[in-house]
Coordinates of C-alpha atoms in Angstrom, one line a residue:
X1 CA 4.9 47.6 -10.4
X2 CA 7.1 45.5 -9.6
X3 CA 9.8 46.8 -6.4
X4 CA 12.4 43.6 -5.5
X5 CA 12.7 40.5 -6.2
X6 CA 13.8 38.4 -3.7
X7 CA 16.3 39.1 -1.3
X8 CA 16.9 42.8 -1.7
X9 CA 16.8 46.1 0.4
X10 CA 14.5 46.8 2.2
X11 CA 11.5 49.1 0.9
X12 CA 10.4 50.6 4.6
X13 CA 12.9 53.6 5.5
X14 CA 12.7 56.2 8.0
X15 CA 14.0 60.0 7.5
X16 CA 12.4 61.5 10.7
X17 CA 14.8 63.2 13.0
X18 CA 14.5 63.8 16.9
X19 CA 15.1 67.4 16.7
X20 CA 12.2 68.0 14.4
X21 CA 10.0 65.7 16.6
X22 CA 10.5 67.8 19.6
X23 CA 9.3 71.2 17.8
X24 CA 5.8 68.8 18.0
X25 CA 6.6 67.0 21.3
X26 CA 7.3 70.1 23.9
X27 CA 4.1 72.3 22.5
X28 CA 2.1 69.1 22.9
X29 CA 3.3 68.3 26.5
X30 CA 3.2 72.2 27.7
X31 CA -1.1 72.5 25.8
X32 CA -1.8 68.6 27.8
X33 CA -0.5 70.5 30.6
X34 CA -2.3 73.7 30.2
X35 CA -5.7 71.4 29.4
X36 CA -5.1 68.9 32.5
X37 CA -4.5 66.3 30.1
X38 CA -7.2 66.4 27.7
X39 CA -5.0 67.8 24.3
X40 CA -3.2 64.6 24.6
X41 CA -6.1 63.0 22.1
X42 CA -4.7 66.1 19.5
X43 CA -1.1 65.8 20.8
X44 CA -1.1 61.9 20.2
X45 CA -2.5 62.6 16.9
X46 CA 0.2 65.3 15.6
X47 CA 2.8 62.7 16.8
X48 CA 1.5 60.3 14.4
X49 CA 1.0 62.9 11.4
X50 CA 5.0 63.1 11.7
X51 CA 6.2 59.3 12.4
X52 CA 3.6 58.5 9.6
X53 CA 4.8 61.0 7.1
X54 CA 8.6 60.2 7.6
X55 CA 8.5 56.6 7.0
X56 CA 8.0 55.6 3.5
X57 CA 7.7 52.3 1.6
X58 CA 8.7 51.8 -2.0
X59 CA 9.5 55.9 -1.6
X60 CA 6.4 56.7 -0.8
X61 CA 5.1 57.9 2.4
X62 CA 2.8 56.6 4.8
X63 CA -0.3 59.1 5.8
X64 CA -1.9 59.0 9.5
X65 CA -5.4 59.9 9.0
X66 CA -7.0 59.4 12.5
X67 CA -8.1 62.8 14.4
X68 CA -8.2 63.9 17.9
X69 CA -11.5 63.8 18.0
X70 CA -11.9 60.0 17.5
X71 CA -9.4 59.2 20.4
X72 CA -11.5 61.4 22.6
X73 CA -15.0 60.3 21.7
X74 CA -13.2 56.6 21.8
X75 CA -12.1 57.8 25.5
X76 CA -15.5 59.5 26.6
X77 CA -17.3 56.4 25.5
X78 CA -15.0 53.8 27.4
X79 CA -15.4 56.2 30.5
X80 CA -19.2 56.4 30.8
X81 CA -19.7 52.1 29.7
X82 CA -16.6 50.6 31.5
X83 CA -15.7 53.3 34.1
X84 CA -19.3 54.4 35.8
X85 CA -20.4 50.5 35.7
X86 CA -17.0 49.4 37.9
X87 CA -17.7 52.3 40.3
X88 CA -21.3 51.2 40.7
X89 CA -20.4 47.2 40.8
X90 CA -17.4 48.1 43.8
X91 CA -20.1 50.1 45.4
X92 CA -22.6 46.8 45.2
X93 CA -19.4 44.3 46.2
X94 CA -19.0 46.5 49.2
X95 CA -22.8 46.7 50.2
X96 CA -22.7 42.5 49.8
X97 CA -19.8 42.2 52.2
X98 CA -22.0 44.3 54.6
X99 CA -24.4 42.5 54.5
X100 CA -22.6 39.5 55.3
X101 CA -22.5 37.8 51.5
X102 CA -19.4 37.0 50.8
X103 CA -20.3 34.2 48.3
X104 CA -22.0 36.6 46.3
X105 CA -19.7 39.6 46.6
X106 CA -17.2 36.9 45.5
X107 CA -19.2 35.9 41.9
X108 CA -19.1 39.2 41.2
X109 CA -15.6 40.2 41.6
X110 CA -14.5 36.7 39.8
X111 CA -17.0 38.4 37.1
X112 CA -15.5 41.7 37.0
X113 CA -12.2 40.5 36.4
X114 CA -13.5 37.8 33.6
X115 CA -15.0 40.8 32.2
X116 CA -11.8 43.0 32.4
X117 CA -9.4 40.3 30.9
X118 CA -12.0 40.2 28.4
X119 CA -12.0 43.6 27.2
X120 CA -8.1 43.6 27.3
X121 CA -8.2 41.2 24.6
X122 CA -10.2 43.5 22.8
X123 CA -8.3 46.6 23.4
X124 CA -5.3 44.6 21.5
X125 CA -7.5 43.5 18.8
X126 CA -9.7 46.9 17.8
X127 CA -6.0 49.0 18.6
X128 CA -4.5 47.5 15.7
X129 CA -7.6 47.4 13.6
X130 CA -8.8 51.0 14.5
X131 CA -4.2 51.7 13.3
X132 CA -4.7 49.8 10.1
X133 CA -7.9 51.4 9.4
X134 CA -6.2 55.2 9.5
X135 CA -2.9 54.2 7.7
X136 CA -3.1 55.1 4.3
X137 CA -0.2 54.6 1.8
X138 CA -1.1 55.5 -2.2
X139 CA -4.6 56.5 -1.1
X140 CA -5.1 52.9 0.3
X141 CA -6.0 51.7 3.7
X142 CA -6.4 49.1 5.6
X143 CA -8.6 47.4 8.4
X144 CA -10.8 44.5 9.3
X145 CA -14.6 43.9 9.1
X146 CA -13.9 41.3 12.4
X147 CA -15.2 43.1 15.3
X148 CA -12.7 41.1 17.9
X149 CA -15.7 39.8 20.1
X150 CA -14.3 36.2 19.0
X151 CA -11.3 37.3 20.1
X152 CA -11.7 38.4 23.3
X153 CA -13.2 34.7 24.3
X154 CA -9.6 33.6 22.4
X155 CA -7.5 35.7 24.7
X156 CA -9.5 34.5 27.8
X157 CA -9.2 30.5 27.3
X158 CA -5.9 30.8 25.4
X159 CA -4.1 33.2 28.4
X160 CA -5.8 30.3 31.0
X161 CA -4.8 27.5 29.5
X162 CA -1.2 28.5 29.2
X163 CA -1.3 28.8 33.0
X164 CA -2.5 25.6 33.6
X165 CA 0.8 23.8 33.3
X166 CA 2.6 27.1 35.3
X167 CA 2.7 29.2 32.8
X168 CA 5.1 26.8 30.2
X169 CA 2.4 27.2 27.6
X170 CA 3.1 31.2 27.6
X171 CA 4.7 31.0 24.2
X172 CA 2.0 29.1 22.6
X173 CA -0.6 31.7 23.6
X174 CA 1.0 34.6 22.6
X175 CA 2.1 33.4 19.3
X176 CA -1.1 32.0 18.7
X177 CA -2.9 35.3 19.5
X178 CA -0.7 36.8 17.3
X179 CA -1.4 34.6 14.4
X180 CA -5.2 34.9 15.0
X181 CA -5.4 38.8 15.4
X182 CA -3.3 39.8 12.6
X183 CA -4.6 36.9 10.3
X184 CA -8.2 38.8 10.5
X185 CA -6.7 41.9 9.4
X186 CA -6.0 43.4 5.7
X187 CA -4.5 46.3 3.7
X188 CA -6.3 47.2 0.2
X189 CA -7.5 43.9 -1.0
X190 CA -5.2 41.6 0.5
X191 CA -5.4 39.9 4.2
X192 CA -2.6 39.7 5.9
X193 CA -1.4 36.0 7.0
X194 CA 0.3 34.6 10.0
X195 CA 1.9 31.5 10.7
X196 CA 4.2 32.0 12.8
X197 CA 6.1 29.0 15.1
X198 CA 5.4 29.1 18.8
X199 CA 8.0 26.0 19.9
X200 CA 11.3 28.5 17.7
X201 CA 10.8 30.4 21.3
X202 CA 10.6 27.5 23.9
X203 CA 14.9 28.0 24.5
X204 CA 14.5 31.6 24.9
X205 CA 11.4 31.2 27.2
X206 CA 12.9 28.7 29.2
X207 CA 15.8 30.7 30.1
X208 CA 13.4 33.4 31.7
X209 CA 11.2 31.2 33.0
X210 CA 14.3 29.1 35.5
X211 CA 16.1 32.4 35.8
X212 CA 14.4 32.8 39.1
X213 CA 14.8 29.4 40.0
X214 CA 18.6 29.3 39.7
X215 CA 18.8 32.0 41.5
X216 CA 17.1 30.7 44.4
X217 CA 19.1 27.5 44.2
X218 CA 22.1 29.4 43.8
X219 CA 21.2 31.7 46.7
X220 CA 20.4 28.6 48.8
X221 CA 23.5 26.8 48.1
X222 CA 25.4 30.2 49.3
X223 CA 23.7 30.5 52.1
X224 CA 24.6 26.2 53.4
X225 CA 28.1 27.3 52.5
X226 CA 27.8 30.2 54.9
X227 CA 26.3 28.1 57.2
X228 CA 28.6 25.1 56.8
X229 CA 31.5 27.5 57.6
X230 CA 30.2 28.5 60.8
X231 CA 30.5 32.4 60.0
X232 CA 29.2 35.0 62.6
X233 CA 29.7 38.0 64.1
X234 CA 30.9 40.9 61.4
X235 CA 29.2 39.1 58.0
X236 CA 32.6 41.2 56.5
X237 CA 35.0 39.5 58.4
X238 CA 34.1 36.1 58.0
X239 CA 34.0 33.7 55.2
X240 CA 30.5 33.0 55.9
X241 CA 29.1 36.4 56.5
X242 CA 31.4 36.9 52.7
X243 CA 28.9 34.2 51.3
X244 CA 25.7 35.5 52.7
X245 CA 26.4 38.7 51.2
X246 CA 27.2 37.4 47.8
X247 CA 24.1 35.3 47.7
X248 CA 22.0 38.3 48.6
X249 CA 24.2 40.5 45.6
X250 CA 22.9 37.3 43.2
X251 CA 19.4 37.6 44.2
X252 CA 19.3 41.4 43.4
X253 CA 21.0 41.1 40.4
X254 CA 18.7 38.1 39.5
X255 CA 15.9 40.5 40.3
X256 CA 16.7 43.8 38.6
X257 CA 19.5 42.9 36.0
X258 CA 19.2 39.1 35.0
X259 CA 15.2 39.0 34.6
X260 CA 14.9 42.2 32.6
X261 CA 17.9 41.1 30.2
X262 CA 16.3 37.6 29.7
X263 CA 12.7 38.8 29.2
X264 CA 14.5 41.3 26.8
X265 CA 15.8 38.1 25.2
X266 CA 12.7 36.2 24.3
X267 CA 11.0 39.7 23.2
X268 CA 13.7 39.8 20.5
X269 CA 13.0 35.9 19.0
X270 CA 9.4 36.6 19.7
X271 CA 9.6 39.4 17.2
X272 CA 11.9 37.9 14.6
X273 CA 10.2 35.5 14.5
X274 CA 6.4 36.9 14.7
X275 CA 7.1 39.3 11.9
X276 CA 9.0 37.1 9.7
X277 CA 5.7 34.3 9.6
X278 CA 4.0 37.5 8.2
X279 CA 2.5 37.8 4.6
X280 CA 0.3 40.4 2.7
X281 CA -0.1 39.4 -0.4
X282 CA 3.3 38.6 -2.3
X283 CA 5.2 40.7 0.2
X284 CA 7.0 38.8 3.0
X285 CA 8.2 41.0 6.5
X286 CA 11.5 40.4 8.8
X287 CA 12.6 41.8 11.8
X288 CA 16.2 42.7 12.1
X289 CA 17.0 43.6 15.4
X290 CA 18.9 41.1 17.8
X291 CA 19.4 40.7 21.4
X292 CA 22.1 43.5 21.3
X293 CA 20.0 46.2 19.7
X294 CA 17.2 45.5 21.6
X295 CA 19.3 46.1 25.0
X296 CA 20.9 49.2 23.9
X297 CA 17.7 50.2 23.2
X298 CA 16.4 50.0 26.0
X299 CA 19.6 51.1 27.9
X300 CA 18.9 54.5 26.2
X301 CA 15.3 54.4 27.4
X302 CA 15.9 54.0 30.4
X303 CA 18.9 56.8 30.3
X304 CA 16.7 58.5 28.9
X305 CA 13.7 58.7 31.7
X306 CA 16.6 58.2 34.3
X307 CA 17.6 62.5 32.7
X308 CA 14.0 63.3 32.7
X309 CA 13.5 62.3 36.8
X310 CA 16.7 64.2 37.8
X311 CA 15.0 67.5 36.0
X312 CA 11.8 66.8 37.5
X313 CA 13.7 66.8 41.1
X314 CA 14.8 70.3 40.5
X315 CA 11.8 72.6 40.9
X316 CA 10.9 70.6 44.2
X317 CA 14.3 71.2 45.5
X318 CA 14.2 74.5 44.2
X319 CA 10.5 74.5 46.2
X320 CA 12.4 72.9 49.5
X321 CA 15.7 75.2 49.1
X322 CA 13.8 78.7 49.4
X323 CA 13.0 78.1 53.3
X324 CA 14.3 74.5 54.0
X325 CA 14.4 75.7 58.1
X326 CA 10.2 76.3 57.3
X327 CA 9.5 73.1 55.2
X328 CA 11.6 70.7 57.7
X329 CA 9.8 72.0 60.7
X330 CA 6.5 72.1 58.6
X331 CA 7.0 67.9 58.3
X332 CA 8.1 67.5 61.9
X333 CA 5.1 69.1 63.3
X334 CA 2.8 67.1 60.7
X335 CA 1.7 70.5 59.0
X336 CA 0.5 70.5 55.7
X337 CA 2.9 71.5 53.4
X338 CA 0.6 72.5 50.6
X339 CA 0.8 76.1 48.5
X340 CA 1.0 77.1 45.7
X341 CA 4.8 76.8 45.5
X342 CA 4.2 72.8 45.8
X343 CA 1.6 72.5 43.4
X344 CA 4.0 74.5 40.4
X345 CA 7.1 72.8 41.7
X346 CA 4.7 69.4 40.8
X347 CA 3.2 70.5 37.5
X348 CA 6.8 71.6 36.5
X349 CA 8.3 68.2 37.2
X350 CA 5.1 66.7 34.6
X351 CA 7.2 68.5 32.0
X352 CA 10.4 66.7 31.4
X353 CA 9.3 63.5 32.2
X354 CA 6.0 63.9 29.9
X355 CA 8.5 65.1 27.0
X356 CA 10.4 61.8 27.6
X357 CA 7.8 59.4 27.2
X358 CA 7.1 61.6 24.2
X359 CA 11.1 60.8 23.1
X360 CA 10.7 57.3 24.1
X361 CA 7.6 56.7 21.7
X362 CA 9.9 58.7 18.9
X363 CA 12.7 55.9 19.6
X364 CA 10.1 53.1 19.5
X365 CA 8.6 54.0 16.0
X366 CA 12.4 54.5 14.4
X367 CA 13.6 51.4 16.3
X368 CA 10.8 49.6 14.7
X369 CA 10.6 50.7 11.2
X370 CA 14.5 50.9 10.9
X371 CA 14.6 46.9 11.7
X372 CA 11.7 46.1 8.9
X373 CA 12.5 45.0 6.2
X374 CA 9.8 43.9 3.0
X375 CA 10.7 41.8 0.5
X376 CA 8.4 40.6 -2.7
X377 CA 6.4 42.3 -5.3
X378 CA 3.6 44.9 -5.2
X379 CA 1.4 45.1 -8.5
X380 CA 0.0 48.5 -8.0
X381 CA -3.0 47.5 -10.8
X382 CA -4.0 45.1 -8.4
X383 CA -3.7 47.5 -5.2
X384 CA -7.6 48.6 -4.6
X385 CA -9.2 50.7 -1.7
X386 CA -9.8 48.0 0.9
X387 CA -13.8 47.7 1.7
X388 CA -13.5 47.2 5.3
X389 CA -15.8 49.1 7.6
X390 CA -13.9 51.8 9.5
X391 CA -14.8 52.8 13.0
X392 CA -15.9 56.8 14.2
X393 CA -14.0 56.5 17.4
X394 CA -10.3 55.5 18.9
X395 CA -8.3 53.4 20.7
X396 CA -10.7 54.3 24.1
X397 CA -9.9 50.9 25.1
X398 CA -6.4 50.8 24.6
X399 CA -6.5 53.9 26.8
X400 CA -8.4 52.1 29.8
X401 CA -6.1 49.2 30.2
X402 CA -3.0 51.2 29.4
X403 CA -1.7 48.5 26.9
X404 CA 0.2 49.0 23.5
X405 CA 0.0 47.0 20.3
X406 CA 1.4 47.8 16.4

């Protein structure tokens, strides 16, 4: 069949709606919270049955096959052969540094983290494999027969030689990571491809990467003028104490507003240009979203979680307003302040801000699949069941270094 031909709308659409999320989102949360945490491997799952059935490509919807299950054998079997072995090798580095071997305490903690970069690598790699793997769209899959051993090694020397020259080689790792993970993977019988241009993002980077410099110059040449004025006494009454100020107001706002807004601005090219390198077949990818959309994004994220802390203050005030006489002079006199009354007031606050990171993820998938757009020709004669091995367990990994890919 043949769907567009060239430029034309896109074929990936979105029809989920926030309101029917959260009939899934706030049973999840209140059953992980009922479990201690262990129906999240069932509650992630039921989350991706929705996203997955609400986005459709050439009218047809996607299908989320993974189960529960698999996330939670993936997580058991991380637990017992990366978890148990760190306790035991902390337990050995601290035994070494008794016993007055530094050296080798040393090796072994250089080792660990080689070890734990390592398996980051592959947390990225066997994420997006185990994803492709349990996406089915027409009955068709897709996946990788590539382990991602080969490209953990890539992630170590590729991340360490991009810190060599201090860091300025940062785009050229990433993009070339990208390339190299998403080249080894395939839907049905074609393999994706990715050639995608690290220097389009050297502009971008570079404004991130001096942002903290200029701000230090800038904060430097406040501070001589302060000096040069010969400002003292009340910093508000003087035109050098004026200056000081100011140059400390750049530095925060250099800190907390400037760096997150330029970062914000490289992850934009980074993805425009990532996804539009991409090819499966006769089907070419873009990436719509600019700088703009990507802020007010994130401005609704963060408005978002910002909601979510101010409802999880309220059952610990509540906790603190029954007898606040009681709980101040429980703290003064270095009393323990734990009942029962604390520990609900805690799991209560869990709630709202669990049920935003569940609205956050929501936001993330629509943000995504609202700003791709395919373009090309899909011969559905041609389209067969991919032959790639699929995997029994989840994203265990993924878990254990608390790192995201798509």
């Amino acid at each position: 069949m043949t769907d567009n031909e060239g430029k034309a709308p896109s074929a990936v659409t979105f029809h989920g709606s926030w309101t029917d999320f959260a009939k899934i989102a706030l049973p999840n949360v209140l059953l992980t919270l009922v479990t201690l945490g262990v129906y999240r491997f069932w509650a992630t799952t039921r989350e991706r049955h929705y996203l997955w059935a609400q986005t459709r490509f050439i009218d047809e919807p996607l299908e989320w096959t993974g189960r529960g299950m698999e996330l939670f054998i993936g997580f058991i079997m991380v637990f017992f052969l990366l978890g148990l072995p760190l306790i035991v090798m902390q337990l050995v580095i601290n035994g070494l540094v008794f016993q007055g071997q530094p050296i080798a305490a040393g090796v072994i903690i250089f080792l660990s983290f080689l070890a734990i970069f390592y398996l980051t690598g592959l947390a990225y790699f066997r994420a997006l494999r185990y994803r492709l793997s349990r996406t089915y769209w027409r009955g068709i899959r897709g996946g990788s027969d590539d382990q991602g051993f080969t490209y953990g090694w890539s992630y170590i020397w590729k991340n360490v030689a991009a810190a060599i020259p201090l860091y300025l080689l940062y785009p050229w790792a990433s993009m070339s990571l990208w390339n190299e993970r998403w080249s080894k993977m395939s839907f049905g019988p074609y393999r994706f491809e990715s050639n995608a241009d690290w220097k389009a993002l050297m502009k971008r980077y570079l404004l991130f990467y001096l942002v903290p410099f200029l701000v230090f110059v800038g904060a430097v040449a406040l501070g001589i003028t302060a000096a040069s004025s010969g400002g003292g006494g009340d910093p508000f009454n003087s035109a050098g104490g004026i200056a000081a100020v100011g140059a400390i107001i750049i530095g925060i706002l250099g800190l907390y507003i400037i760096m997150p807004i330029a970062a914000l601005l490289y992850y934009s090219k980074f993805m425009r240009v990532a996804i539009s390198a991409l090819r499966l077949g006769d089907l070419e990818f873009s990436f719509t979203a600019r700088s703009p959309d990507w802020i007010l994004f994130w401005l609704a994220n963060l408005a978002i979680l910002m909601m979510a802390y101010a409802a999880a203050i309220i059952p610990f005030s509540l906790f603190v307003a029954v007898d606040p006489t009681q709980f101040a002079a429980k703290i003064e006199s270095g009393e323990s302040i734990f009942s029962v009354g604390l520990v609900l007031s805690v799991l209560l606050a869990i709630i709202p801000l669990t049920f935003a990171t569940s609205l956050i993820r929501y936001r993330s998938w629509k943000f995504f699949v609202v700003h791709m757009e395919a373009f090309g020709e899909v011969n559905l004669d041609r389209m067969t069941q991919s032959e790639t091995q699929t995997a029994s367990h989840g994203e265990g990994l993924l878990d254990a270094f608390d790192v995201g890919a798509i």
